[in-house]
């Protein structure tokens, strides 16, 4: 509710309760999402039902094209979310229902609105994870209706100052376009902890509270303090509290700024801090303070094409990345196709369980030339630059596969071959795998999926997929010990590497490098620099002893250096 200085309860006494979605706190004025298009009260009479039906189809497909275009310039989870939305907007059943209504005499905008709403109701009635997808359909509806009514697209506000973004239910397409320099926190009226908003806010490091009914009453300009850990929003917080939050945020940023350059623990153990890269300008990425690239996702070169890129084209792209990073390390991952990353020219046939099927390195069995050509291109690019090039394969399952891959890489004159450890079987045999390769990198996203038998694309299973699960950390420890025994580097390049509270735990388990999105590195660097190796080992023991991910976080927070533990909760 909007309060003036002279009426209503004293500052800070109105606290709205929601659901915690992404950690951290922030205080700033509210800026609400742009309004949704509303159907005019008067429904016009339709002269040409066929034309209306066509217009409805065209609007839905333009909405889908728009999502695809946005997906094309993003990477990782953000691109996946947008591609999923495009698929939903292209659902033939949705188009058929809208077309049928238009043929029956409804104007296109009304027909699309009604058919999207029918679908939304079905999802809401199904409950749980499906109900949380209802926001996706509302977004598709609003965009298509805006197109049909020739109104501006509903979307993100741009007040030009730091703000807390408040929305009914933030659409995934908007969440991935957030300007994280301006958006200090997100509050939504609807949504649950596994909604796209929550997943993406966590990935972006923006505190978020979802499922907060009181958010509906928040007005533009009202100052709120958002506590993403407690799931609360304080309206008109005490100015002293706002100042305190701002001071702590500034202190934290300046503390981060004190540490730059190569990552290390308080007592000087090196932990290389690297970047995860996909599509995008390599020269820009190279400006971030990092020791190089820990994961170059090469899939971006292969997506949305009928044929794979030629060796010459690949060489050129790899060369640009290697040149941008000068003499730094660049770890190129060979094509990770299949399952959640399907490619038109990697037809693995009908699979009932694609995540357990022909994916990652396994596709080389069906399409060996895809892999050999890629390695040839990486080698050609490496010869032309000074970068320290490492090549690694995704989804290796056995020591034999690791040996086979290493032979291919070295056969092209590339000196450093490694593999990703994403399969529990490979983690258990890491010591034998490391007899064949120079390094390993833990893909904790897939490792969690396979360790916990939980589909990584299902938001409803997010707790099982949490890298703080003790079973996942046990496997990280097995790999860490193997690396120590063989004197080889053990990296983490899954989302886990971006969590500053988890970073010392991973190092305590024997991890020697962390690779994450650029925005995550300052906090991770700081967390490592504040703990000795022995402290990291102690934190690892605490995490391993916990019965669940939340208990593990709590135990580690209680024992971590206070500034790092607090930093996990305060922006
Ligand atoms: C992982 O699985 O952790 C990983 C880094 O690979 P991707 O997310 O691309 O499967
Ligand atoms: Mg993976």
XYZ file of C-alpha atoms and ligand atoms in Angstrom:
582
model
C 0.000 0.000 0.000
C 1.258 3.459 -0.763
C 1.877 5.498 2.385
C 2.494 9.172 2.798
C 4.691 10.571 5.542
C 1.663 11.753 7.532
C -0.706 8.813 7.450
C -0.667 5.060 7.924
C 1.551 3.009 10.214
C 5.026 4.235 11.150
C 7.806 3.503 8.669
C 8.844 -0.071 8.347
C 5.936 -1.592 10.219
C 4.160 -3.005 7.181
C 5.876 -6.191 6.160
C 4.517 -8.274 3.326
C 5.158 -12.001 3.409
C 6.011 -13.979 0.308
C 8.101 -16.985 -0.615
C 11.869 -16.869 -0.688
C 13.106 -17.303 -4.247
C 16.644 -15.910 -4.501
C 18.907 -14.850 -1.614
C 20.080 -11.371 -0.687
C 18.452 -8.148 0.410
C 18.091 -4.728 -1.139
C 16.160 -1.506 -0.610
C 15.047 0.753 -3.449
C 11.930 2.393 -4.913
C 9.395 0.209 -6.673
C 9.036 0.199 -10.458
C 6.157 -1.875 -11.771
C 6.003 -3.850 -15.003
C 4.343 -2.218 -17.971
C 0.588 -2.816 -18.118
C -0.925 -5.752 -19.902
C -3.043 -5.006 -22.927
C -6.729 -5.094 -22.100
C -9.418 -6.129 -24.527
C -11.689 -3.131 -25.255
C -15.121 -3.381 -23.645
C -16.808 -3.238 -26.986
C -16.141 -6.320 -29.097
C -16.212 -5.414 -32.805
C -18.241 -7.470 -35.265
C -16.210 -9.668 -37.561
C -16.639 -9.260 -41.300
C -14.135 -11.885 -42.458
C -13.701 -14.799 -40.000
C -11.055 -16.396 -42.252
C -8.895 -13.272 -42.059
C -9.303 -13.154 -38.252
C -8.237 -16.785 -37.982
C -5.172 -16.077 -40.088
C -4.355 -13.006 -37.999
C -4.582 -15.083 -34.805
C -2.175 -17.693 -36.221
C 0.191 -14.999 -37.444
C 0.262 -13.236 -34.063
C 1.092 -16.451 -32.192
C 3.829 -17.297 -34.616
C 5.297 -13.766 -34.433
C 5.372 -14.113 -30.658
C 7.228 -17.428 -31.061
C 9.678 -15.856 -33.527
C 10.312 -13.042 -31.061
C 11.233 -15.532 -28.300
C 13.488 -17.419 -30.710
C 15.251 -14.219 -31.685
C 15.876 -13.373 -28.028
C 17.074 -16.934 -27.340
C 19.557 -16.571 -30.191
C 21.440 -13.783 -28.450
C 21.491 -15.378 -25.009
C 23.048 -18.544 -23.697
C 22.519 -21.344 -21.200
C 19.426 -21.373 -19.071
C 18.101 -18.049 -20.372
C 18.190 -19.312 -23.961
C 16.539 -22.574 -22.918
C 13.695 -20.753 -21.179
C 13.020 -18.639 -24.252
C 13.167 -21.595 -26.626
C 10.671 -23.427 -24.421
C 8.376 -20.394 -24.627
C 8.682 -20.319 -28.404
C 7.681 -23.985 -28.524
C 4.669 -23.236 -26.324
C 3.594 -20.308 -28.531
C 3.877 -22.575 -31.580
C 1.763 -25.332 -30.038
C -0.508 -26.416 -32.938
C -3.346 -27.157 -30.523
C -3.264 -23.584 -29.226
C -3.315 -22.215 -32.785
C -6.121 -24.602 -33.727
C -8.307 -23.505 -30.802
C -7.699 -19.804 -31.500
C -8.397 -20.351 -35.215
C -11.603 -22.206 -34.443
C -12.881 -19.394 -32.236
C -12.034 -16.810 -34.910
C -13.783 -18.882 -37.580
C -16.764 -18.910 -35.213
C -16.951 -15.094 -35.338
C -14.600 -13.841 -32.601
C -12.096 -11.094 -33.500
C -8.518 -12.454 -33.507
C -7.477 -10.727 -30.253
C -10.496 -12.126 -28.398
C -9.963 -15.592 -29.898
C -6.293 -15.704 -28.848
C -7.093 -14.325 -25.400
C -9.779 -16.914 -24.754
C -7.834 -19.891 -26.052
C -4.720 -19.001 -24.044
C -6.889 -18.625 -20.956
C -8.488 -22.025 -21.465
C -4.997 -23.537 -21.531
C -3.926 -21.566 -18.495
C -6.881 -22.862 -16.538
C -5.945 -26.434 -17.413
C -2.408 -25.832 -16.162
C -3.614 -24.126 -12.999
C -6.010 -26.988 -12.298
C -3.158 -29.481 -12.695
C -1.312 -27.673 -9.837
C 2.377 -27.876 -8.822
C 4.990 -27.374 -11.501
C 2.425 -27.174 -14.316
C 0.521 -24.424 -12.530
C 3.730 -22.400 -12.384
C 3.934 -22.617 -16.195
C 0.633 -20.713 -16.361
C 2.633 -17.458 -16.249
C 4.299 -18.479 -19.500
C 0.963 -18.761 -21.222
C -0.207 -15.421 -19.839
C 2.918 -13.872 -21.325
C 2.246 -15.429 -24.724
C -1.369 -14.241 -24.548
C -0.426 -10.665 -23.653
C 2.166 -10.395 -26.379
C -0.124 -11.815 -29.056
C -3.012 -9.597 -27.947
C -0.748 -6.510 -27.922
C 0.271 -7.309 -31.497
C -3.323 -7.770 -32.592
C -4.514 -4.570 -30.919
C -1.457 -2.701 -32.151
C -0.492 -1.765 -28.600
C 3.014 -1.555 -27.081
C 4.446 -4.842 -25.824
C 3.910 -5.300 -22.106
C 7.282 -5.241 -20.476
C 10.013 -4.001 -18.202
C 9.980 -0.489 -16.731
C 12.990 1.747 -17.273
C 12.908 4.397 -14.525
C 16.592 5.202 -15.105
C 17.507 4.601 -11.429
C 18.114 1.599 -9.188
C 14.767 -0.027 -8.406
C 12.910 -3.039 -7.100
C 11.019 -4.586 -9.965
C 7.461 -5.470 -8.955
C 5.228 -7.537 -11.198
C 2.131 -9.642 -11.060
C 4.125 -12.628 -12.281
C 7.274 -11.816 -14.147
C 7.377 -13.414 -17.571
C 10.501 -15.489 -18.256
C 11.155 -13.528 -21.440
C 11.391 -10.388 -19.308
C 13.433 -11.925 -16.513
C 16.220 -12.869 -18.894
C 16.389 -9.299 -20.250
C 16.655 -7.659 -16.839
C 19.254 -4.965 -16.456
C 20.939 -6.327 -13.336
C 22.857 -3.077 -12.839
C 19.530 -1.337 -12.152
C 17.237 -4.045 -10.798
C 18.150 -4.478 -7.138
C 15.503 -7.065 -6.319
C 12.383 -8.692 -7.736
C 9.003 -9.074 -6.051
C 6.101 -10.873 -7.672
C 2.522 -11.291 -6.585
C 2.290 -14.789 -8.029
C 4.788 -17.587 -8.727
C 6.434 -20.246 -6.583
C 9.986 -21.222 -5.674
C 10.379 -23.275 -8.864
C 8.937 -20.702 -11.268
C 11.200 -19.445 -14.034
C 11.405 -16.108 -12.255
C 12.899 -17.781 -9.200
C 15.314 -19.953 -11.185
C 16.545 -17.087 -13.305
C 16.755 -14.603 -10.426
C 19.029 -17.062 -8.628
C 21.131 -17.443 -11.763
C 21.410 -13.651 -12.098
C 22.179 -13.163 -8.412
C 19.223 -10.808 -7.889
C 17.347 -11.204 -4.571
C 13.749 -12.233 -5.164
C 10.516 -12.791 -3.260
C 7.691 -14.485 -5.158
C 4.127 -15.492 -4.268
C 3.681 -12.229 -2.328
C -0.017 -11.242 -2.491
C 0.651 -7.843 -0.900
C 2.821 -6.919 -3.904
C -0.357 -6.105 -5.819
C -0.745 -2.969 -3.673
C 2.796 -1.654 -4.170
C 2.958 1.561 -6.183
C 5.700 3.055 -8.326
C 8.179 5.041 -6.253
C 7.335 3.482 -2.853
C 10.576 2.447 -1.176
C 10.693 -1.212 -0.110
C 13.313 -3.384 1.581
C 13.359 -6.884 0.129
C 14.723 -9.797 2.108
C 15.134 -12.699 -0.291
C 16.103 -15.083 2.507
C 13.132 -14.451 4.756
C 10.735 -13.942 1.836
C 9.634 -10.541 3.188
C 9.098 -7.076 1.753
C 9.105 -4.140 4.169
C 7.165 -1.139 2.901
C 8.641 2.295 3.624
C 11.441 0.837 5.717
C 13.032 2.907 8.406
C 15.461 5.226 6.592
C 18.196 4.081 8.950
C 17.621 0.514 7.834
C 17.801 1.568 4.187
C 21.030 3.429 4.876
C 22.376 0.425 6.720
C 21.583 -1.877 3.804
C 23.110 0.557 1.324
C 26.210 0.934 3.481
C 26.629 -2.809 3.807
C 26.132 -3.285 0.080
C 28.745 -0.622 -0.663
C 31.123 -2.140 1.881
C 30.703 -5.512 0.317
C 31.380 -4.167 -3.164
C 34.486 -2.373 -1.973
C 35.606 -5.494 -0.108
C 35.253 -7.431 -3.354
C 37.179 -4.729 -5.162
C 40.129 -5.177 -2.781
C 40.677 -8.582 -4.272
C 41.548 -8.914 -7.905
C 43.626 -11.147 -10.099
C 44.228 -14.860 -9.681
C 42.011 -16.612 -7.139
C 43.523 -17.980 -3.923
C 42.659 -18.932 -0.382
C 43.666 -16.774 2.597
C 46.834 -18.830 3.014
C 47.783 -18.662 -0.653
C 46.509 -21.881 -2.255
C 45.753 -21.049 -5.893
C 42.206 -21.551 -7.150
C 41.961 -20.492 -10.787
C 38.901 -18.348 -11.471
C 37.634 -18.819 -15.003
C 34.666 -17.849 -17.150
C 31.820 -19.831 -18.652
C 31.231 -18.549 -22.179
C 28.836 -19.276 -24.990
C 27.672 -16.984 -27.708
C 28.671 -13.351 -27.312
C 31.536 -11.017 -27.959
C 34.724 -12.737 -26.725
C 36.624 -9.427 -26.524
C 34.052 -8.118 -24.022
C 34.217 -11.285 -21.958
C 38.006 -11.093 -21.941
C 37.830 -7.721 -20.164
C 36.493 -9.357 -16.999
C 38.991 -10.120 -14.275
C 39.543 -13.832 -14.880
C 42.315 -16.288 -15.557
C 40.661 -17.371 -18.779
C 37.820 -19.585 -19.895
C 36.880 -22.734 -17.978
C 34.013 -23.708 -20.252
C 33.507 -22.580 -23.819
C 30.110 -24.005 -24.751
C 30.611 -24.582 -28.477
C 26.970 -25.579 -29.045
C 26.152 -21.959 -29.996
C 27.990 -22.524 -33.268
C 25.871 -25.538 -34.133
C 22.377 -24.489 -33.030
C 19.593 -23.577 -35.461
C 21.407 -24.960 -38.484
C 20.534 -27.697 -40.911
C 24.214 -28.620 -41.454
C 27.192 -28.422 -39.114
C 29.610 -25.498 -39.633
C 32.666 -26.235 -41.801
C 36.132 -26.696 -40.325
C 37.141 -23.299 -41.740
C 34.166 -21.539 -40.135
C 34.781 -23.211 -36.799
C 38.492 -22.374 -36.926
C 37.690 -18.712 -37.418
C 35.289 -18.576 -34.471
C 37.643 -20.430 -32.103
C 40.524 -18.245 -33.199
C 38.594 -15.098 -32.248
C 38.005 -16.448 -28.748
C 41.618 -17.563 -28.319
C 42.957 -14.240 -29.558
C 40.676 -12.295 -27.212
C 42.132 -14.151 -24.239
C 45.758 -13.664 -25.285
C 48.004 -16.027 -23.353
C 45.298 -17.032 -20.868
C 43.758 -20.503 -20.548
C 40.819 -21.304 -22.816
C 39.029 -24.587 -22.204
C 37.021 -25.588 -25.243
C 34.297 -28.140 -24.675
C 33.523 -30.296 -27.686
C 29.953 -30.426 -28.881
C 27.469 -31.409 -26.162
C 24.499 -32.412 -28.334
C 21.477 -34.538 -27.500
C 18.918 -34.615 -24.667
C 18.306 -31.009 -23.520
C 20.467 -29.733 -26.437
C 18.961 -31.362 -29.570
C 20.529 -30.598 -32.954
C 18.907 -31.173 -36.335
C 21.874 -33.024 -37.818
C 22.547 -35.182 -34.745
C 19.641 -37.572 -35.120
C 19.943 -40.097 -32.335
C 16.670 -41.810 -33.246
C 13.675 -42.346 -31.003
C 14.734 -42.410 -27.343
C 12.381 -42.886 -24.426
C 14.875 -41.367 -21.974
C 17.042 -38.900 -23.907
C 18.932 -37.748 -20.783
C 20.114 -41.351 -20.459
C 20.583 -41.726 -24.189
C 23.034 -40.783 -26.897
C 24.253 -37.385 -25.785
C 27.528 -35.526 -25.259
C 30.586 -37.622 -26.129
C 28.308 -40.571 -26.957
C 27.150 -38.874 -30.169
C 30.680 -39.409 -31.543
C 29.785 -43.094 -31.885
C 27.113 -42.193 -34.460
C 28.761 -39.124 -35.992
C 32.519 -39.485 -35.543
C 33.369 -36.814 -38.111
C 31.537 -34.139 -36.096
C 34.021 -34.627 -33.281
C 37.149 -35.111 -35.389
C 36.409 -32.055 -37.522
C 35.834 -29.979 -34.419
C 39.131 -31.046 -32.875
C 40.882 -30.320 -36.183
C 39.395 -26.809 -36.140
C 40.389 -26.185 -32.501
C 43.946 -27.345 -33.262
C 44.155 -25.088 -36.319
C 42.974 -22.102 -34.260
C 45.393 -22.945 -31.438
C 48.348 -22.974 -33.863
C 47.526 -19.409 -34.897
C 47.368 -17.922 -31.375
C 49.253 -17.762 -28.088
C 46.376 -18.947 -25.879
C 46.813 -21.873 -23.538
C 44.249 -24.194 -25.136
C 42.661 -27.105 -23.335
C 40.029 -29.351 -24.912
C 37.488 -31.357 -22.955
C 34.676 -33.753 -23.743
C 31.214 -33.666 -22.139
C 29.433 -36.682 -20.632
C 32.339 -39.096 -20.363
C 31.259 -42.281 -18.594
C 34.305 -44.567 -18.488
C 38.121 -44.485 -18.345
C 38.126 -46.105 -21.823
C 36.140 -43.201 -23.278
C 38.513 -40.739 -21.607
C 41.541 -42.528 -23.086
C 39.972 -42.605 -26.550
C 39.183 -38.874 -26.410
C 42.648 -37.942 -25.157
C 44.210 -39.862 -28.028
C 42.109 -37.975 -30.566
C 43.038 -34.602 -29.052
C 46.758 -35.336 -28.766
C 46.727 -36.849 -32.244
C 45.922 -33.366 -33.554
C 48.900 -31.907 -31.723
C 46.870 -30.358 -28.889
C 48.808 -30.939 -25.668
C 46.043 -30.797 -23.036
C 43.069 -33.114 -23.057
C 40.478 -33.289 -20.329
C 36.981 -34.577 -19.664
C 33.917 -33.391 -17.847
C 32.809 -35.404 -14.869
C 29.021 -35.356 -15.036
C 28.199 -39.032 -14.613
C 28.465 -40.575 -11.125
C 30.238 -43.610 -12.639
C 32.939 -41.345 -14.003
C 33.258 -39.555 -10.660
C 33.792 -42.855 -8.871
C 36.547 -43.827 -11.336
C 38.106 -40.351 -11.534
C 41.460 -41.659 -10.375
C 41.596 -44.064 -13.333
C 40.273 -41.443 -15.724
C 43.037 -39.087 -14.604
C 45.614 -41.643 -15.710
C 44.549 -40.810 -19.261
C 43.764 -37.093 -19.229
C 45.462 -33.907 -18.031
C 42.528 -32.409 -16.156
C 38.871 -32.905 -15.292
C 36.020 -30.447 -14.836
C 32.922 -31.251 -12.811
C 29.652 -30.460 -14.569
C 27.645 -30.238 -11.383
C 24.364 -29.511 -13.213
C 24.369 -32.913 -14.845
C 26.197 -34.594 -11.980
C 23.327 -33.580 -9.662
C 20.760 -34.777 -12.211
C 22.331 -38.228 -12.482
C 23.324 -38.615 -8.829
C 19.882 -37.723 -7.529
C 17.923 -39.311 -10.421
C 16.134 -35.976 -10.935
C 15.454 -34.493 -14.373
C 17.292 -31.149 -14.507
C 14.548 -29.608 -16.633
C 11.920 -30.136 -13.909
C 11.631 -27.111 -11.652
C 9.583 -29.195 -9.220
C 12.696 -31.263 -8.440
C 14.945 -28.290 -7.737
C 15.662 -29.356 -4.163
C 17.029 -32.705 -5.334
C 19.026 -30.953 -8.040
C 20.677 -28.652 -5.503
C 24.482 -29.022 -5.624
C 24.493 -28.706 -1.829
C 23.103 -32.262 -1.677
C 25.606 -34.287 0.346
C 25.665 -37.119 -2.212
C 26.738 -34.709 -4.962
C 29.395 -33.205 -2.686
C 30.655 -36.697 -1.759
C 31.287 -37.349 -5.446
C 33.034 -33.990 -5.816
C 35.255 -35.134 -2.925
C 36.068 -38.428 -4.681
C 37.160 -36.495 -7.766
C 39.068 -33.925 -5.673
C 41.064 -36.670 -3.926
C 41.810 -38.312 -7.283
C 43.107 -34.987 -8.624
C 45.338 -34.537 -5.593
C 46.644 -38.096 -5.905
C 47.465 -37.682 -9.591
C 48.627 -34.058 -9.303
C 46.025 -32.929 -11.850
C 43.632 -30.010 -11.819
C 39.991 -30.533 -10.882
C 37.628 -27.772 -11.930
C 33.932 -27.079 -11.410
C 32.092 -25.448 -14.296
C 28.462 -26.147 -13.333
C 26.246 -23.548 -11.601
C 27.718 -24.636 -8.252
C 30.893 -22.692 -9.047
C 28.929 -19.412 -8.968
C 27.830 -19.795 -5.331
C 30.206 -17.842 -3.029
C 29.203 -19.806 0.055
C 29.788 -23.113 -1.721
C 33.146 -22.045 -3.214
C 35.217 -22.679 -0.047
C 33.389 -26.004 0.403
C 34.351 -27.095 -3.118
C 37.970 -26.082 -2.526
C 37.889 -28.018 0.751
C 36.836 -31.046 -1.290
C 39.895 -30.735 -3.530
C 38.634 -28.517 -6.353
C 41.425 -26.403 -7.880
C 39.522 -24.117 -10.279
C 36.059 -22.601 -10.531
C 34.389 -21.431 -13.732
C 31.244 -19.322 -13.731
C 29.405 -16.427 -15.381
C 31.431 -13.172 -15.131
C 29.061 -11.526 -12.619
C 29.673 -14.303 -10.093
C 33.467 -14.113 -9.903
C 34.046 -11.110 -7.561
C 31.998 -12.652 -4.736
C 33.582 -16.069 -5.258
C 37.101 -14.548 -5.286
C 36.324 -12.709 -2.037
C 34.902 -15.805 -0.310
C 38.021 -17.822 -1.137
C 40.398 -15.071 -0.069
C 38.773 -14.995 3.397
C 39.257 -18.697 4.226
C 42.377 -20.775 4.716
C 42.572 -24.179 3.077
C 42.046 -25.824 6.468
C 38.918 -23.734 7.038
C 37.670 -24.770 3.597
C 38.187 -28.407 4.561
C 36.280 -27.899 7.813
C 33.388 -26.273 5.913
C 33.391 -29.200 3.498
C 33.076 -31.647 6.411
C 30.089 -29.712 7.739
C 28.373 -29.701 4.335
C 28.956 -33.429 3.877
C 27.489 -34.181 7.315
C 24.202 -32.351 6.646
C 21.030 -34.265 5.821
C 19.730 -31.817 3.244
C 20.862 -28.840 1.181
C 19.275 -26.238 3.467
C 20.847 -27.794 6.553
C 24.184 -27.824 4.731
C 23.904 -24.126 3.900
C 22.983 -23.286 7.472
C 25.860 -25.266 8.931
C 28.366 -23.691 6.554
C 26.960 -20.197 7.035
C 27.309 -20.578 10.808
C 30.969 -21.602 10.505
C 32.117 -19.444 7.583
C 33.948 -16.146 8.081
C 31.119 -13.748 9.130
C 31.564 -11.335 6.213
C 31.167 -14.182 3.732
C 28.222 -15.719 5.582
C 26.520 -12.322 5.774
C 27.376 -11.579 2.172
C 25.423 -14.642 1.224
C 22.374 -12.942 2.640
C 22.893 -9.221 2.177
C 23.271 -7.357 -1.067
C 26.975 -29.144 -16.289
O 26.306 -30.128 -16.589
O 27.200 -28.787 -15.114
C 27.576 -28.305 -17.347
C 28.415 -27.326 -17.066
O 27.195 -28.558 -18.615
P 25.761 -28.099 -19.218
O 25.045 -27.314 -18.179
O 26.093 -27.356 -20.459
O 25.142 -29.457 -19.484
Mg 26.436 -30.924 -18.607
